[in-house]
Short mmCIF file of C-alpha atoms in Angstrom, two decimals:
data_model
loop_
_atom_site.label_atom_id
_atom_site.label_comp_id
_atom_site.label_asym_id
_atom_site.label_seq_id
_atom_site.Cartn_x
_atom_site.Cartn_y
_atom_site.Cartn_z
CA UNK A 1 217.12 43.31 27.30
CA UNK A 2 214.18 42.17 29.41
CA UNK A 3 213.06 45.76 29.79
CA UNK A 4 213.07 46.29 25.98
CA UNK A 5 211.17 43.01 25.51
CA UNK A 6 208.52 44.02 28.07
CA UNK A 7 208.14 47.43 26.42
CA UNK A 8 207.65 45.84 22.99
CA UNK A 9 205.06 43.45 24.40
CA UNK A 10 203.15 46.36 25.89
CA UNK A 11 203.31 48.16 22.55
CA UNK A 12 201.89 45.11 20.79
CA UNK A 13 199.06 44.95 23.32
CA UNK A 14 198.28 48.66 23.13
CA UNK A 15 198.29 49.02 19.32
CA UNK A 16 194.95 47.13 18.87
CA UNK A 17 193.45 49.21 21.70
CA UNK A 18 194.56 52.41 19.95
CA UNK A 19 193.04 51.23 16.68
CA UNK A 20 189.72 50.55 18.41
CA UNK A 21 189.90 53.98 20.06
CA UNK A 22 190.63 55.80 16.78
CA UNK A 23 188.21 53.78 14.62
CA UNK A 24 185.04 55.90 15.27
CA UNK A 25 186.88 59.07 14.29
CA UNK A 26 188.26 57.48 11.11
CA UNK A 27 184.80 56.09 10.28
CA UNK A 28 183.31 59.58 10.70
CA UNK A 29 185.85 61.02 8.23
CA UNK A 30 185.14 58.14 5.83
CA UNK A 31 181.36 58.64 6.07
CA UNK A 32 181.78 62.30 5.15
CA UNK A 33 182.97 61.19 1.70
CA UNK A 34 180.26 58.55 1.12
CA UNK A 35 176.81 58.80 -0.41
CA UNK A 36 173.91 58.32 2.03
CA UNK A 37 173.12 54.91 0.49
CA UNK A 38 176.70 53.67 0.77
CA UNK A 39 177.00 54.89 4.34
CA UNK A 40 173.85 53.03 5.41
CA UNK A 41 174.61 49.82 3.51
CA UNK A 42 178.41 49.84 3.65
CA UNK A 43 178.67 48.52 7.19
CA UNK A 44 182.00 49.14 8.91
CA UNK A 45 184.09 49.60 5.74
CA UNK A 46 186.30 52.67 5.73
CA UNK A 47 187.15 53.22 2.07
CA UNK A 48 184.29 54.83 0.08
CA UNK A 49 183.55 53.15 -3.29
CA UNK A 50 182.52 56.42 -4.92
CA UNK A 51 184.02 59.32 -2.96
CA UNK A 52 182.06 62.58 -3.13
CA UNK A 53 182.40 66.11 -1.78
CA UNK A 54 178.65 66.81 -1.96
CA UNK A 55 178.30 66.34 1.79
CA UNK A 56 180.84 69.09 2.49
CA UNK A 57 179.18 71.42 -0.07
CA UNK A 58 175.79 70.78 1.54
CA UNK A 59 177.11 71.38 5.04
CA UNK A 60 179.07 74.51 4.05
CA UNK A 61 176.34 76.24 2.00
CA UNK A 62 172.88 74.77 2.62
CA UNK A 63 173.42 74.17 6.34
CA UNK A 64 175.21 77.57 6.67
CA UNK A 65 178.35 76.15 8.24
CA UNK A 66 180.37 78.92 6.62
CA UNK A 67 178.43 81.41 8.78
CA UNK A 68 178.53 79.15 11.82
CA UNK A 69 182.31 78.75 11.51
CA UNK A 70 182.80 82.53 11.53
CA UNK A 71 180.44 82.80 14.53
CA UNK A 72 182.32 80.07 16.38
CA UNK A 73 185.69 81.72 15.78
CA UNK A 74 184.33 85.03 17.11
CA UNK A 75 182.67 83.34 20.10
CA UNK A 76 185.68 81.18 21.02
CA UNK A 77 188.28 83.95 20.68
CA UNK A 78 186.12 86.30 22.78
CA UNK A 79 185.77 83.66 25.50
CA UNK A 80 189.54 83.05 25.54
CA UNK A 81 190.34 86.79 25.76
CA UNK A 82 187.81 87.31 28.59
CA UNK A 83 189.07 84.30 30.55
CA UNK A 84 192.73 85.27 30.15
CA UNK A 85 192.21 88.88 31.23
CA UNK A 86 190.02 88.12 34.24
CA UNK A 87 191.71 84.90 35.38
CA UNK A 88 195.27 86.28 35.19
CA UNK A 89 194.33 89.44 37.12
CA UNK A 90 192.36 87.48 39.74
CA UNK A 91 195.09 84.84 40.02
CA UNK A 92 197.73 87.54 40.56
CA UNK A 93 195.65 89.25 43.23
CA UNK A 94 194.90 86.00 45.05
CA UNK A 95 198.55 84.92 44.97
CA UNK A 96 199.70 88.00 46.93
CA UNK A 97 200.35 87.37 50.63
CA UNK A 98 198.28 89.28 53.15
CA UNK A 99 195.13 89.58 51.01
CA UNK A 100 192.13 89.67 53.44
CA UNK A 101 189.71 86.78 52.90
CA UNK A 102 192.05 85.06 50.46
CA UNK A 103 191.26 81.55 51.66
CA UNK A 104 187.51 82.21 51.69
CA UNK A 105 187.59 83.54 48.13
CA UNK A 106 189.58 80.51 46.96
CA UNK A 107 187.14 78.16 48.74
CA UNK A 108 184.13 79.88 47.12
CA UNK A 109 185.78 79.58 43.71
CA UNK A 110 186.41 75.87 44.19
CA UNK A 111 182.83 75.35 45.45
CA UNK A 112 181.39 76.89 42.27
CA UNK A 113 183.10 74.19 40.22
CA UNK A 114 180.47 71.72 41.43
CA UNK A 115 177.44 73.76 40.29
CA UNK A 116 176.12 72.51 36.90
CA UNK A 117 175.60 75.15 34.20
CA UNK A 118 171.93 74.27 33.94
CA UNK A 119 171.25 75.47 37.48
CA UNK A 120 172.60 78.97 36.83
CA UNK A 121 171.54 79.53 33.23
CA UNK A 122 168.34 81.48 34.13
CA UNK A 123 170.00 84.14 36.37
CA UNK A 124 172.87 84.32 33.88
CA UNK A 125 170.41 84.86 31.02
CA UNK A 126 168.54 87.57 32.98
CA UNK A 127 171.84 89.28 33.91
CA UNK A 128 173.15 89.28 30.33
CA UNK A 129 169.81 90.53 29.02
CA UNK A 130 169.91 93.28 31.65
CA UNK A 131 173.24 94.39 30.21
CA UNK A 132 171.60 94.65 26.79
CA UNK A 133 173.67 91.79 25.38
CA UNK A 134 170.94 89.19 24.89
CA UNK A 135 170.71 87.36 21.55
CA UNK A 136 174.33 88.22 20.72
CA UNK A 137 177.69 86.48 20.62
CA UNK A 138 179.24 88.84 23.19
CA UNK A 139 176.51 87.98 25.69
CA UNK A 140 176.94 84.27 24.96
CA UNK A 141 180.72 84.63 25.40
CA UNK A 142 180.24 86.34 28.77
CA UNK A 143 177.91 83.53 29.89
CA UNK A 144 180.40 80.89 28.70
CA UNK A 145 183.46 82.59 30.20
CA UNK A 146 182.01 83.13 33.70
CA UNK A 147 181.83 79.49 34.87
CA UNK A 148 185.06 78.67 33.01
CA UNK A 149 187.16 80.99 35.20
CA UNK A 150 187.69 78.77 38.24
CA UNK A 151 190.43 76.43 37.00
CA UNK A 152 192.32 79.22 35.14
CA UNK A 153 192.27 81.41 38.27
CA UNK A 154 193.73 78.55 40.32
CA UNK A 155 196.39 77.89 37.67
CA UNK A 156 197.47 81.55 37.56
CA UNK A 157 197.31 81.74 41.36
CA UNK A 158 199.65 78.76 41.72
CA UNK A 159 202.05 80.09 39.09
CA UNK A 160 202.28 83.66 40.41
CA UNK A 161 202.63 82.30 43.96
CA UNK A 162 205.82 80.51 42.90
CA UNK A 163 207.49 83.59 41.36
CA UNK A 164 210.26 84.91 43.67
CA UNK A 165 209.18 88.00 45.61
CA UNK A 166 212.53 89.65 44.91
CA UNK A 167 211.55 90.05 41.25
CA UNK A 168 208.38 91.92 42.14
CA UNK A 169 210.19 94.05 44.74
CA UNK A 170 212.86 94.97 42.18
CA UNK A 171 210.17 96.13 39.76
CA UNK A 172 208.59 98.31 42.41
CA UNK A 173 211.95 99.81 43.34
CA UNK A 174 212.28 100.81 39.67
CA UNK A 175 209.02 102.74 39.99
CA UNK A 176 206.53 100.22 38.61
CA UNK A 177 203.10 100.32 40.27
CA UNK A 178 200.82 97.40 41.01
CA UNK A 179 199.19 97.23 37.56
CA UNK A 180 202.44 97.81 35.66
CA UNK A 181 204.18 95.09 37.69
CA UNK A 182 201.35 92.71 36.86
CA UNK A 183 201.15 93.60 33.14
CA UNK A 184 204.82 94.10 32.21
CA UNK A 185 206.68 91.86 34.66
CA UNK A 186 204.48 89.04 35.95
CA UNK A 187 202.20 88.36 32.99
CA UNK A 188 205.00 87.77 30.42
CA UNK A 189 206.46 85.14 32.77
CA UNK A 190 203.18 83.21 32.69
CA UNK A 191 203.31 82.28 28.98
CA UNK A 192 203.04 78.49 29.64
CA UNK A 193 199.93 79.02 31.80
CA UNK A 194 198.49 81.47 29.25
CA UNK A 195 198.94 78.85 26.52
CA UNK A 196 197.34 76.14 28.64
CA UNK A 197 194.35 78.28 29.64
CA UNK A 198 193.90 79.54 26.08
CA UNK A 199 193.89 76.04 24.64
CA UNK A 200 191.56 74.58 27.30
CA UNK A 201 189.02 77.37 26.94
CA UNK A 202 189.24 77.55 23.15
CA UNK A 203 188.38 73.86 22.91
CA UNK A 204 185.62 74.22 25.51
CA UNK A 205 184.08 77.23 23.75
CA UNK A 206 184.42 75.68 20.30
CA UNK A 207 182.56 72.56 21.39
CA UNK A 208 180.04 74.38 23.60
CA UNK A 209 176.38 73.63 22.96
CA UNK A 210 174.15 74.58 25.88
CA UNK A 211 175.10 78.24 26.41
CA UNK A 212 175.26 79.18 22.67
CA UNK A 213 171.94 77.39 22.16
CA UNK A 214 170.20 79.43 24.86
CA UNK A 215 171.68 82.76 23.80
CA UNK A 216 171.04 82.35 20.05
CA UNK A 217 167.46 81.06 20.20
CA UNK A 218 166.17 84.41 18.92
CA UNK A 219 168.96 84.81 16.34
CA UNK A 220 169.49 81.63 14.29
CA UNK A 221 172.13 83.30 12.12
CA UNK A 222 174.36 83.66 15.21
CA UNK A 223 174.46 79.93 15.93
CA UNK A 224 177.82 78.28 16.52
CA UNK A 225 178.98 75.00 14.98
CA UNK A 226 177.88 72.94 17.97
CA UNK A 227 174.35 74.32 17.77
CA UNK A 228 174.28 74.23 13.96
CA UNK A 229 175.05 70.51 14.07
CA UNK A 230 171.60 69.96 15.53
CA UNK A 231 170.05 71.18 12.26
CA UNK A 232 170.91 67.88 10.54
CA UNK A 233 168.37 66.09 12.72
CA UNK A 234 164.93 66.31 11.10
CA UNK A 235 161.57 65.29 12.52
CA UNK A 236 161.49 62.07 10.49
CA UNK A 237 164.97 61.68 9.00
CA UNK A 238 168.59 62.54 9.76
CA UNK A 239 171.22 63.62 7.21
CA UNK A 240 174.00 61.35 8.54
CA UNK A 241 176.55 62.00 5.76
CA UNK A 242 175.97 65.75 6.02
CA UNK A 243 176.37 65.45 9.78
CA UNK A 244 179.67 63.58 9.31
CA UNK A 245 180.95 66.28 6.93
CA UNK A 246 179.87 68.99 9.37
CA UNK A 247 181.68 67.17 12.18
CA UNK A 248 184.86 67.09 10.07
CA UNK A 249 184.56 70.85 9.44
CA UNK A 250 184.14 71.39 13.18
CA UNK A 251 187.07 69.20 14.21
CA UNK A 252 189.76 70.47 11.83
CA UNK A 253 190.32 73.90 13.52
CA UNK A 254 190.53 72.26 16.95
CA UNK A 255 193.20 69.83 15.76
CA UNK A 256 195.21 72.67 14.17
CA UNK A 257 195.04 74.84 17.31
CA UNK A 258 195.98 71.91 19.56
CA UNK A 259 199.01 71.03 17.42
CA UNK A 260 200.06 74.70 17.44
CA UNK A 261 199.80 75.04 21.25
CA UNK A 262 200.65 71.47 22.22
CA UNK A 263 204.11 72.24 23.61
CA UNK A 264 202.90 75.25 25.60
CA UNK A 265 199.99 73.20 26.94
CA UNK A 266 202.30 70.46 28.25
CA UNK A 267 204.68 73.00 29.83
CA UNK A 268 201.77 74.78 31.51
CA UNK A 269 200.31 71.58 32.95
CA UNK A 270 203.76 70.47 34.17
CA UNK A 271 204.32 73.85 35.84
CA UNK A 272 200.89 73.74 37.48
CA UNK A 273 201.57 70.25 38.88
CA UNK A 274 204.90 71.39 40.35
CA UNK A 275 203.18 74.41 41.93
#
């Protein structure tokens, strides 16, 4: 009885905190349906007096968010595919016993986590341009996926390291080579980690600003949503209601993807912690 009472008391204390935490997001959604005058003079009220969809029309057509949404989907999916392919293969290789320099490679990977993107953007830009992929979404995806590989590699490495060796040996006795064992036996077992890595990197790529900004400077039509959001800031004025509508357009796909992969994400994190 005391335990139930304590739990209810904690719930009563946490509900106001949750409301404070959620309020800015709700206010943003509310502002997207308000006129500029009502948003500036309406204070903290949430319900618009005269709801309008003009802000969404302006963001979708005038601000080119229809194009930016398509660019962001292409950019984010490419980043996720690159990270999954490279990280799963690297994680499998690093999880095998007897690999020369395994500890050194893992230490170098971990060390790169502490290098800010800004310090490496120039050599990355030169390298991508050297590949002939400058001013393009594929080049931007490569630049985004490179630094994002460390945590996924460690997650796959921990997962594959916990798979019983007998399973791999049985596959090889049946004639499967190294690549076939990785692709047809080990990789299907890693679905929880795949879901976790896909979700983490999709959200990171969707919200990315710095790398897409640098790699689309010469091609404004290839901007992503994060970069396109900056277009609402003028030299003298800012379109706040248009910015709120654009933010809503940007957030909706992330919420849908998270709800779709939520269960896999939790299973992947739980498995990684156990490993």
